[in-house]
Coordinates of C-alpha atoms in Angstrom, one line a residue:
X853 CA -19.4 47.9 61.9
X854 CA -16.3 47.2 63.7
X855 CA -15.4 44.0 64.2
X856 CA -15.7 44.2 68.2
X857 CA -19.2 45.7 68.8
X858 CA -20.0 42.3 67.1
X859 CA -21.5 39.8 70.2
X860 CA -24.0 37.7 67.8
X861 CA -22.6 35.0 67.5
X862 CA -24.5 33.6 64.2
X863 CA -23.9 36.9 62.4
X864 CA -20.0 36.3 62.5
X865 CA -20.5 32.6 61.1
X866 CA -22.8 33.9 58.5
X867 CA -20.4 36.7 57.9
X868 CA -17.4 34.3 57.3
X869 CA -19.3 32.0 55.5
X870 CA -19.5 35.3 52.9
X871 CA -16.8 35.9 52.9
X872 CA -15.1 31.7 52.4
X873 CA -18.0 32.0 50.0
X874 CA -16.2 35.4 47.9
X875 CA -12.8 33.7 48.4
X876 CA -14.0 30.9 46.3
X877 CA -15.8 32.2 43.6
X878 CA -12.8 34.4 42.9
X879 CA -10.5 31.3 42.9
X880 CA -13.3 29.6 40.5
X881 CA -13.4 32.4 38.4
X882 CA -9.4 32.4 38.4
X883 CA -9.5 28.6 37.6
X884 CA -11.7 28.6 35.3
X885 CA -10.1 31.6 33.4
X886 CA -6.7 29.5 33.4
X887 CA -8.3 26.4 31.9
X888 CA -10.1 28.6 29.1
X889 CA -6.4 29.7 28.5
X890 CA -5.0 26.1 28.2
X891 CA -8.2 24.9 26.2
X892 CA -7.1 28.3 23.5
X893 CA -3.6 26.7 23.9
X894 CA -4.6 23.1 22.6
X895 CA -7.3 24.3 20.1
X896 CA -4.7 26.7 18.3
X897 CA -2.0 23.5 18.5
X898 CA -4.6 21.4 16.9
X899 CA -5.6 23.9 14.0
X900 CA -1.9 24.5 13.6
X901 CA -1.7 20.7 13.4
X902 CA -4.4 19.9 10.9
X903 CA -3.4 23.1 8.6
X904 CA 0.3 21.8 8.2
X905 CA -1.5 18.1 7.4
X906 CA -4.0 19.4 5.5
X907 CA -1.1 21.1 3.0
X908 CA 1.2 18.2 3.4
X909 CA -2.1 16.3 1.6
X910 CA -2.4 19.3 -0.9
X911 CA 1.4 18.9 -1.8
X912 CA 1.1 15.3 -2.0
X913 CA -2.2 15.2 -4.5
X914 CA -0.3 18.0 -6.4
X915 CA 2.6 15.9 -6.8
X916 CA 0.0 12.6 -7.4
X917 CA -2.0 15.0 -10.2
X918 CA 1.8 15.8 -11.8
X919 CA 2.9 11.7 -11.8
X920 CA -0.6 11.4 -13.5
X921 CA 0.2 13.7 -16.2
X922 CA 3.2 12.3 -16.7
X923 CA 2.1 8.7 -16.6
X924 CA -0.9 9.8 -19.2
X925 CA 1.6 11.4 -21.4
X926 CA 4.0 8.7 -21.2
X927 CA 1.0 6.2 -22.2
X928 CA -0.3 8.2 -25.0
X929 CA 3.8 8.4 -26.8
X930 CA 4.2 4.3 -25.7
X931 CA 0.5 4.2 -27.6
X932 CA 1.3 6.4 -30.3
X933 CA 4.8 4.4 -30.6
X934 CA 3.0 0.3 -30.8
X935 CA 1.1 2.2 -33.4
X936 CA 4.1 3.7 -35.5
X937 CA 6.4 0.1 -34.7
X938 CA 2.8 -1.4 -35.9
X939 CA 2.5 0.2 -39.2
X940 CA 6.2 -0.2 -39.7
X941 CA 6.4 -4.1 -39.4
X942 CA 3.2 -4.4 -41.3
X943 CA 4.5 -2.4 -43.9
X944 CA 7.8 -5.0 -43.6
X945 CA 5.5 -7.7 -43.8
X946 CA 2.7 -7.2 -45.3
X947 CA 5.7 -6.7 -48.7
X948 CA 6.5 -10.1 -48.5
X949 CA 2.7 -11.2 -48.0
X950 CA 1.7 -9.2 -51.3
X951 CA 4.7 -11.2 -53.5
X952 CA 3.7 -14.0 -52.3
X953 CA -0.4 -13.1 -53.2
X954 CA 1.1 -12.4 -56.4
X955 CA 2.4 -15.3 -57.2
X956 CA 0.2 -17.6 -56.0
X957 CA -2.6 -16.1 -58.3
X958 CA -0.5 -16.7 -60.9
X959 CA 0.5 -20.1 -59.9
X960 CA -3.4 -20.9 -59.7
X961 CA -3.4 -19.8 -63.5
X962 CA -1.1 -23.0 -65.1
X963 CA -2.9 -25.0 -62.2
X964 CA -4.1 -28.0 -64.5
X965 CA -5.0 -30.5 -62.2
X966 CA -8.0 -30.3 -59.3
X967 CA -5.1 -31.0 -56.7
X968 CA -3.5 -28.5 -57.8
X969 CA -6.2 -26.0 -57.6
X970 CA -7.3 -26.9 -54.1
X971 CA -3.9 -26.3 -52.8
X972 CA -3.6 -23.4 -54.3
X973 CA -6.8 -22.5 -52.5
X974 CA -6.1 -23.6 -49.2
X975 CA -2.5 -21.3 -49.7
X976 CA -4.4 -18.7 -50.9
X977 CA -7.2 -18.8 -47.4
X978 CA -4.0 -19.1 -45.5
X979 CA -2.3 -16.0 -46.7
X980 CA -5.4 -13.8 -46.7
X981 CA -6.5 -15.1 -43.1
X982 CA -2.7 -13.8 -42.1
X983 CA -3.6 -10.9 -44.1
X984 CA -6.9 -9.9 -42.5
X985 CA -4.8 -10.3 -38.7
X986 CA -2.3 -8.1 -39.5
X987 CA -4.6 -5.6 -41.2
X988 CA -7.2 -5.7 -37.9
X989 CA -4.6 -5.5 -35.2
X990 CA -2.8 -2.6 -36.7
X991 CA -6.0 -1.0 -37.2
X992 CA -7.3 -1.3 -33.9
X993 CA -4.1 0.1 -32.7
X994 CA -4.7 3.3 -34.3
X995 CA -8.1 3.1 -33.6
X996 CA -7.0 3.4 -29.7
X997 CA -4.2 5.6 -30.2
X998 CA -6.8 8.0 -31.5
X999 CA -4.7 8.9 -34.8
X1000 CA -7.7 7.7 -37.0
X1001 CA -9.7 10.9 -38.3
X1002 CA -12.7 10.0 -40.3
X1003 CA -13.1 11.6 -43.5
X1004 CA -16.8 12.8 -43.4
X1005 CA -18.5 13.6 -46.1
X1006 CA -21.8 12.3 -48.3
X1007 CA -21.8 8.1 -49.3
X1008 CA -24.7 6.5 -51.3
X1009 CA -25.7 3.8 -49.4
X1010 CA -27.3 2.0 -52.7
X1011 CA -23.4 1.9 -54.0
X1012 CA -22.0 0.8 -50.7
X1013 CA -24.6 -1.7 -50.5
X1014 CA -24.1 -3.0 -54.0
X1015 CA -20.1 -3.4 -53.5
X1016 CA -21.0 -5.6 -50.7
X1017 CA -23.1 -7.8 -52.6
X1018 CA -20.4 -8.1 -54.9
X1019 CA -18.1 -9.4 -52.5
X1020 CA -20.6 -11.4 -50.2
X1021 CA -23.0 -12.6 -52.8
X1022 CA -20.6 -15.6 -53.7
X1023 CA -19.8 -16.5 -50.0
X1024 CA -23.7 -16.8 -49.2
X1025 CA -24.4 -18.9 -52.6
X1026 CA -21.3 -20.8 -51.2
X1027 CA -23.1 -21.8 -48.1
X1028 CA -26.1 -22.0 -49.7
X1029 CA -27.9 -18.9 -48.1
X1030 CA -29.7 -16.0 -49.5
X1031 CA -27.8 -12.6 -49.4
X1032 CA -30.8 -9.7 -49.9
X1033 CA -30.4 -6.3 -50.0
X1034 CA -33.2 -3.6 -50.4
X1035 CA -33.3 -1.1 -52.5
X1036 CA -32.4 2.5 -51.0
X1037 CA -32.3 5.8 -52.6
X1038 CA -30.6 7.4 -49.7
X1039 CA -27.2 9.7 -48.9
X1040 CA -25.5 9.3 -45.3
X1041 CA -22.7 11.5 -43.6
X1042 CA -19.7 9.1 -42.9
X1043 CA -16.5 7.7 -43.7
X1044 CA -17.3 5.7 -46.8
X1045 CA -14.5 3.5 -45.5
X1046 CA -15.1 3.0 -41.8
X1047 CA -18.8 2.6 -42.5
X1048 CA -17.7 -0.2 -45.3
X1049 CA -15.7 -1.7 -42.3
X1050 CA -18.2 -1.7 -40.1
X1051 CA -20.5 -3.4 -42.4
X1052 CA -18.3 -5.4 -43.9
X1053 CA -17.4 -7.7 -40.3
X1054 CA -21.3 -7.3 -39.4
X1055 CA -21.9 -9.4 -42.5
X1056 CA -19.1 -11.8 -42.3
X1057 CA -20.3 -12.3 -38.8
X1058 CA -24.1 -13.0 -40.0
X1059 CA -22.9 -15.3 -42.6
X1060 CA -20.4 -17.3 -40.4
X1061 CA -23.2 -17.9 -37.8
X1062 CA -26.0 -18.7 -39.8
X1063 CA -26.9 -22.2 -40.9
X1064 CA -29.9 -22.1 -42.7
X1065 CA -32.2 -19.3 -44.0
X1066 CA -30.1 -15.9 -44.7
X1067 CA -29.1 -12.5 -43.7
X1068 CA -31.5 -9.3 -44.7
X1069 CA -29.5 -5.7 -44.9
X1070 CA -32.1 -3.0 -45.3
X1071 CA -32.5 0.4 -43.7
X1072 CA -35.5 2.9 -41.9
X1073 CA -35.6 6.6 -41.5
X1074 CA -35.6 7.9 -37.9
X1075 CA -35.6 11.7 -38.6
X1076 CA -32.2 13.1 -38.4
X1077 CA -30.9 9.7 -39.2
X1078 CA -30.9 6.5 -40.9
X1079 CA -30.7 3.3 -39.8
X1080 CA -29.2 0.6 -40.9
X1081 CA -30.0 -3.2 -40.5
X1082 CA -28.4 -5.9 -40.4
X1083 CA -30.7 -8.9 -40.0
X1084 CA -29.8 -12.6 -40.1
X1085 CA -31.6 -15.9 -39.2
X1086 CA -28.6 -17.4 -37.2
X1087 CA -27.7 -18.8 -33.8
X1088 CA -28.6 -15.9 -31.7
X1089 CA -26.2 -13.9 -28.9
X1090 CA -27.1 -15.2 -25.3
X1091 CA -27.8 -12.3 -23.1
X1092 CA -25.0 -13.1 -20.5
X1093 CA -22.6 -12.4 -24.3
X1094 CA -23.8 -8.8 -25.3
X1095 CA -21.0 -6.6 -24.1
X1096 CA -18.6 -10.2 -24.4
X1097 CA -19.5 -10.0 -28.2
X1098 CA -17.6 -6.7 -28.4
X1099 CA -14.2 -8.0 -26.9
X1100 CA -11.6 -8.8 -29.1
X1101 CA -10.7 -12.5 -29.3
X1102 CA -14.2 -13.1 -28.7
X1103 CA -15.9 -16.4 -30.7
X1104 CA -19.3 -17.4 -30.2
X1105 CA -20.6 -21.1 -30.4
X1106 CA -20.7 -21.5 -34.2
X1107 CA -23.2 -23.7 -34.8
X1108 CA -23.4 -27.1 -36.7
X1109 CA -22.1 -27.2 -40.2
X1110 CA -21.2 -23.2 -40.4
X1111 CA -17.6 -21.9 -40.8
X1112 CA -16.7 -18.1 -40.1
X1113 CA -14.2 -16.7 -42.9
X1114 CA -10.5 -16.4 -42.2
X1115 CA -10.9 -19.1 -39.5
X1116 CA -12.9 -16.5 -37.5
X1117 CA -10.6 -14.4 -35.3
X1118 CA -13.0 -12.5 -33.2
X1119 CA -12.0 -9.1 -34.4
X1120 CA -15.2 -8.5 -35.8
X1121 CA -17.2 -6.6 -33.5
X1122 CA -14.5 -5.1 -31.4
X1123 CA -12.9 -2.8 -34.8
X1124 CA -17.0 -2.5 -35.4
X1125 CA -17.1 -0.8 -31.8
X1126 CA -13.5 1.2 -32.2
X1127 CA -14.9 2.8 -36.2
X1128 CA -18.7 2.9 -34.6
X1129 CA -17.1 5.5 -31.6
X1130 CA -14.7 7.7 -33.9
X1131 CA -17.7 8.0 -36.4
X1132 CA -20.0 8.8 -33.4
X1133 CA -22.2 6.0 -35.0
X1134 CA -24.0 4.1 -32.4
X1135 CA -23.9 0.5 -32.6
X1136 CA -26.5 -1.2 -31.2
X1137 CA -28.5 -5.1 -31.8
X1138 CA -31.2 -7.2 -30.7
X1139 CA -31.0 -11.1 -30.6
X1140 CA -33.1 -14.4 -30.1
X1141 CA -30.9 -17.6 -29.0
X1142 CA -31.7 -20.2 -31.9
X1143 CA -33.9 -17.5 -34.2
X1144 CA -31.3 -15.1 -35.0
X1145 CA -29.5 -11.2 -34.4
X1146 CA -30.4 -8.1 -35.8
X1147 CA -27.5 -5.5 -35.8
X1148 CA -28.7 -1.6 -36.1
X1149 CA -26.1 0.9 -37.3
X1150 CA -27.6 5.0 -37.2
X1151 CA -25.8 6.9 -39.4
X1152 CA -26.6 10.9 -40.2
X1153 CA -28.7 11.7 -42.9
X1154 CA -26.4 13.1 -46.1
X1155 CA -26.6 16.2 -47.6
X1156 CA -27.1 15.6 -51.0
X1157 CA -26.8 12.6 -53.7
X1158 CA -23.4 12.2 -55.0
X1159 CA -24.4 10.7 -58.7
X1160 CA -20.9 10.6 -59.4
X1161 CA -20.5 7.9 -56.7
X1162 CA -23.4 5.8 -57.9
X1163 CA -21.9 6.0 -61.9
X1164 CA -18.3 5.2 -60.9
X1165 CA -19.7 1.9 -58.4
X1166 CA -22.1 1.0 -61.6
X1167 CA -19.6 1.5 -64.3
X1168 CA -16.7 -0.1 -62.4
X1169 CA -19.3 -3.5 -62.1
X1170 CA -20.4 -3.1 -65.9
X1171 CA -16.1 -3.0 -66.6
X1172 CA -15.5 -6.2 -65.0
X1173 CA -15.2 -8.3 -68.1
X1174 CA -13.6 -6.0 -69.8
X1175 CA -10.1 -8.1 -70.8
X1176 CA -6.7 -6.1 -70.7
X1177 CA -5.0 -7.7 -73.9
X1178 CA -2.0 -5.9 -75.2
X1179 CA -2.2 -3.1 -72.6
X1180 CA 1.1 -1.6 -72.3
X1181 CA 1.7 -1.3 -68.5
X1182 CA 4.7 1.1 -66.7
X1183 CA 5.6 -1.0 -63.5
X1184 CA 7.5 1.0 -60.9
X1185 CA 8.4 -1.2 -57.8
X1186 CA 11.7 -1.2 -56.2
X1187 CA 11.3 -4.8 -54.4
X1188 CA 12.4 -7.1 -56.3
X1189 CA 10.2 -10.4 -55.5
X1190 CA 7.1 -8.4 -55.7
X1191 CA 8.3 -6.6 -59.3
X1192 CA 8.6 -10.7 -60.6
X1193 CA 5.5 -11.3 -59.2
X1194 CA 3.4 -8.4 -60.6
X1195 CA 5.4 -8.6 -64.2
X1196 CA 4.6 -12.4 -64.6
X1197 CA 0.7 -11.9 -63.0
X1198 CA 0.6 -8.9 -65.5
X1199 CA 1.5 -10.6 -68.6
X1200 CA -0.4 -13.8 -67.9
X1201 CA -3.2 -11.4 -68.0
X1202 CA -1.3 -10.3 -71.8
X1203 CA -0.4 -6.7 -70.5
X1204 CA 3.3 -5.7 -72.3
X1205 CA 5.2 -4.9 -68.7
X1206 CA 8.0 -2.6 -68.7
X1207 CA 9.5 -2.3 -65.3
X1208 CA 11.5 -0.2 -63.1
X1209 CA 12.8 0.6 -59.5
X1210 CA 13.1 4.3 -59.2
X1211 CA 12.0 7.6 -61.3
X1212 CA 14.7 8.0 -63.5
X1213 CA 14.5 4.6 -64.2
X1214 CA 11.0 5.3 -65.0
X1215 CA 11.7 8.2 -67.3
X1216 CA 14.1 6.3 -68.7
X1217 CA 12.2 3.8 -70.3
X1218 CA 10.2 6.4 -72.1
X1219 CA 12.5 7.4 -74.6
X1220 CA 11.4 5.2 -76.8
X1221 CA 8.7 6.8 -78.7
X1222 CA 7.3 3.5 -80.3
X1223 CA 6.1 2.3 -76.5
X1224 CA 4.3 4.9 -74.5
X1225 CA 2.3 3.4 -71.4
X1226 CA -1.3 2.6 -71.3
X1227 CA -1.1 3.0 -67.6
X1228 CA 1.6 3.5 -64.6
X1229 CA 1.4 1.1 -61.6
X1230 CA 4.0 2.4 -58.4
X1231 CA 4.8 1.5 -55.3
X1232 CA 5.0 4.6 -53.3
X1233 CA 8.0 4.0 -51.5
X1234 CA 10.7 3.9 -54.2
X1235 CA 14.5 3.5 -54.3
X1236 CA 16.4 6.6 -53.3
X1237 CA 13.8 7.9 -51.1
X1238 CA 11.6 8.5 -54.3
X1239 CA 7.9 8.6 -53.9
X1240 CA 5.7 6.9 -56.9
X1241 CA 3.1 10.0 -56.8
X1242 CA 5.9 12.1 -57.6
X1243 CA 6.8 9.8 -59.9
X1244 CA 3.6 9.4 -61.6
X1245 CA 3.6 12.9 -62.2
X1246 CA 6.2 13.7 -63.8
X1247 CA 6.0 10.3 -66.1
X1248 CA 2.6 12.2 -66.6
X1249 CA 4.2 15.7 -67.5
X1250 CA 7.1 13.8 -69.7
X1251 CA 4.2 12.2 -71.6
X1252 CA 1.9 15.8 -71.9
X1253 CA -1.5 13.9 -70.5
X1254 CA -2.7 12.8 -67.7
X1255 CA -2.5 9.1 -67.9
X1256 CA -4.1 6.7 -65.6
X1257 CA -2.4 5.6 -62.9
X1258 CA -2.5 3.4 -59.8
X1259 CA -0.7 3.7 -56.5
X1260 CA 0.3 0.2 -54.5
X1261 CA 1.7 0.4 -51.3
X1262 CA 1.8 -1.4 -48.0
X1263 CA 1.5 2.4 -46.3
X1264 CA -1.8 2.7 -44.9
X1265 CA -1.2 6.0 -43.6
X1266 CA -3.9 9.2 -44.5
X1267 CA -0.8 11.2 -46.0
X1268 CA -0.3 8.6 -48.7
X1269 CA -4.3 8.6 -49.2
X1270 CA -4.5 12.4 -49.5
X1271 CA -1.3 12.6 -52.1
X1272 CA -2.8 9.9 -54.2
X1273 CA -6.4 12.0 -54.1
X1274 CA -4.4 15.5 -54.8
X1275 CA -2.3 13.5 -58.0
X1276 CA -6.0 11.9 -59.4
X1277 CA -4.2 8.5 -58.6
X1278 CA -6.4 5.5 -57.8
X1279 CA -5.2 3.5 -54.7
X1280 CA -4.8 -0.1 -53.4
X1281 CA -3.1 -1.3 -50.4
X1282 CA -1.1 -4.0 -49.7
X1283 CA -1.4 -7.2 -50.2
X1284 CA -3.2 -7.0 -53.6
X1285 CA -6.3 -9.1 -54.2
X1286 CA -5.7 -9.7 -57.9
X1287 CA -9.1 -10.0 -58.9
X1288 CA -9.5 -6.4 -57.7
X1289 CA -6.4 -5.3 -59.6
X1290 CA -7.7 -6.6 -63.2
X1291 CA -11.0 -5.2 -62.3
X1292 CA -9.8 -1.7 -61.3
X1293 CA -7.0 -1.9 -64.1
X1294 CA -10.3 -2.4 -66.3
X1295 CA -12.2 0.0 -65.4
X1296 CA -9.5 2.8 -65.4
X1297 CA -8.8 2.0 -69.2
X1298 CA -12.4 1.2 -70.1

């Protein structure tokens, strides 16, 4: 209708209010189209943000996962490096510590006087206390470097147990307790040298904390495994002390009159720990303050019964007493102070020593037809980079049999271990407990 045959009025105000009405929805429309576009603007400046931080953080935990590495790598050679320096200066020291084992035992020998026999003593406590530190610390070292591999295999637990009532059976009389063992008939799957460890602190532990009454070592079978117990009547571990116990440097309140061994240097349960986790033997113990601890080792049941095992422990006891008069003994040992040492303990104990310092020094000595050795004692490490297995042998092969030998070195690594086994060369380390060495020197000529 045209705009001039219009007269109402009201119709033109309700016409122009359609169309102010259609003017602003369109400029609505048109703003709110423009401020979708500037939200679309921000949104995609705020993903682009967070994207570029988000891989700025992936960089940065790449190059944090890389420092890691390195840093773990780095510990594991600085750990791997105490441990080498470690067996290196024990080897240096532990040298010195064997001459001077040596010749104290033989010093306690012309000891005539009871002065002179309790200082003897109190040298001879001294010297193995340093020896049992040095010993412990290098062997938790390799313990936590990880270079320790257990040598698995079958152990007779009525052999192990009787070489520990050897050796504890005097301390216990000493402090006037009762050492009991019961009887087994059973094989494990372990280290028979670790698990010896392990036992061996547990008991020196029960002992040293026990004033009256005694320790109890017994086992139980628990299907798949066996487990053995440790019981003793002493003071009891607190409960606010049960992981404490397993720390190194760690002493508990000794109680009245006892004494642990070696001074006690709370070493004990923390190597027991270390052997207990790289033999995958748990380690566990229940305690009463004031009634006393029992200590339970699980060890694998064994495959079969090694008899061999059992004969050698019983007929290295029954050889104890046998004497080594007039023995004719082939000393190899290139440092000097332990060579004096070793000839003059030897020939107190009338052996006939011939000693030298390297293997054609050795071989040397043999030419002479009326003196043929009874048995060859070497150090491994020899002058001239010689090694005494290799010297054994071919004393062994200049001789045409097989004669017994025995391998005495301050190297406590698994190489020398496994080229003593190879050669059919009994072992001892560093220092030397002569008691052992006249009982092992007996039993090998018995």
């Amino acid at each position: 209708m045209p705009l001039k045959d219009i007269n109402d009025l009201e119709k033109l105000k309700r016409i122009n209010a359609a169309l102010v009405s259609r003017v602003e929805r369109s400029m609505d429309q048109q703003g709110n189209a423009f401020s979708l576009f500037q939200t679309a603007i921000s949104l995609e400046n705020r993903v682009r943000t967070r994207t570029e931080e988000l891989h700025s953080t992936l960089r940065r935990l790449e190059q944090s996962n890389i420092d890691l590495s390195a840093a773990k790598e780095n510990a594991e050679l600085a750990n791997l490096s105490k441990t080498r320096f470690l067996a290196a200066a024990s080897h240096d020291v532990l040298q010195p510590l064997n001459a001077a084992h040596l010749s104290v035992s033989a010093l306690a020998e012309v000891q005539t006087s009871d002065e002179g026999r309790k200082l003897v003593r109190q040298v001879e406590r001294s010297l193995e206390t340093m020896e049992d530190l040095l010993r412990t610390l290098l062997d938790i070292s390799k313990l936590d470097a990880g270079v320790v591999q257990p040598d698995i295999g079958d152990v007779s637990l009525e052999a192990l147990f009787s070489s520990l009532r050897s050796d504890f059976q005097p301390v216990a009389e000493m402090k006037g307790l009762s050492l009991k063992f019961r009887p087994v008939n059973a094989v494990v799957r372990s280290d028979r040298t670790l698990l010896r460890r392990i036992l061996q602190n547990i008991l020196s532990n029960a002992l040293g904390y026990t004033r009256s009454g005694g320790v109890l070592v017994g086992t139980r079978h628990r299907g798949d495994t066996i487990r053995i117990d440790v019981a003793d009547t002493g003071c009891g571990i607190p409960d606010d002390q049960r992981e404490a116990v397993f720390e190194e440097f760690h002493r508990g309140t000794l109680p009245a009159n006892a004494e642990l061994d070696g001074g006690g240097l709370g070493l004990g349960l923390a190597i027991v720990r270390r052997m207990a986790g790289a033999l995958g033997h748990p380690v566990t113990f229940s305690s009463k303050v004031g009634r006393g601890t029992i200590f339970h080792i699980d060890v694998p049941v064994g495959i079969g019964a090694p008899a061999d095992a059992i004969a050698s422990a019983t007929s290295l006891e029954r050889s104890r007493g046998y004497g080594l008069f007039g023995t004719r003994v082939l000393l190899v040992e290139n440092d000097i102070e332990v060579l004096e040492a070793m000839t003059f303990l030897l020939e107190r104990w009338q052996c006939l020593v011939r000693s030298a310092t390297s293997t054609d020094d050795a071989l040397g000595l043999l030419g002479d037809t009326d003196w043929v050795p009874d048995i060859v004692i070497a150090d491994q490490h020899l002058d001239g980079g010689d090694l005494g297995t290799a010297t054994i042998s071919e004393v062994r092969d200049y001789l045409g049999r097989a004669v017994p030998a025995l391998i005495v070195t301050a190297d406590s690594s698994e190489a020398v271990a496994k080229a003593a086994r190879a050669g059919g060369i009994e072992l001892m380390r560093k220092p030397l407990k002569p008691a052992q060495l006249r009982a092992l020197l007996a039993h090998l000529l018995a």
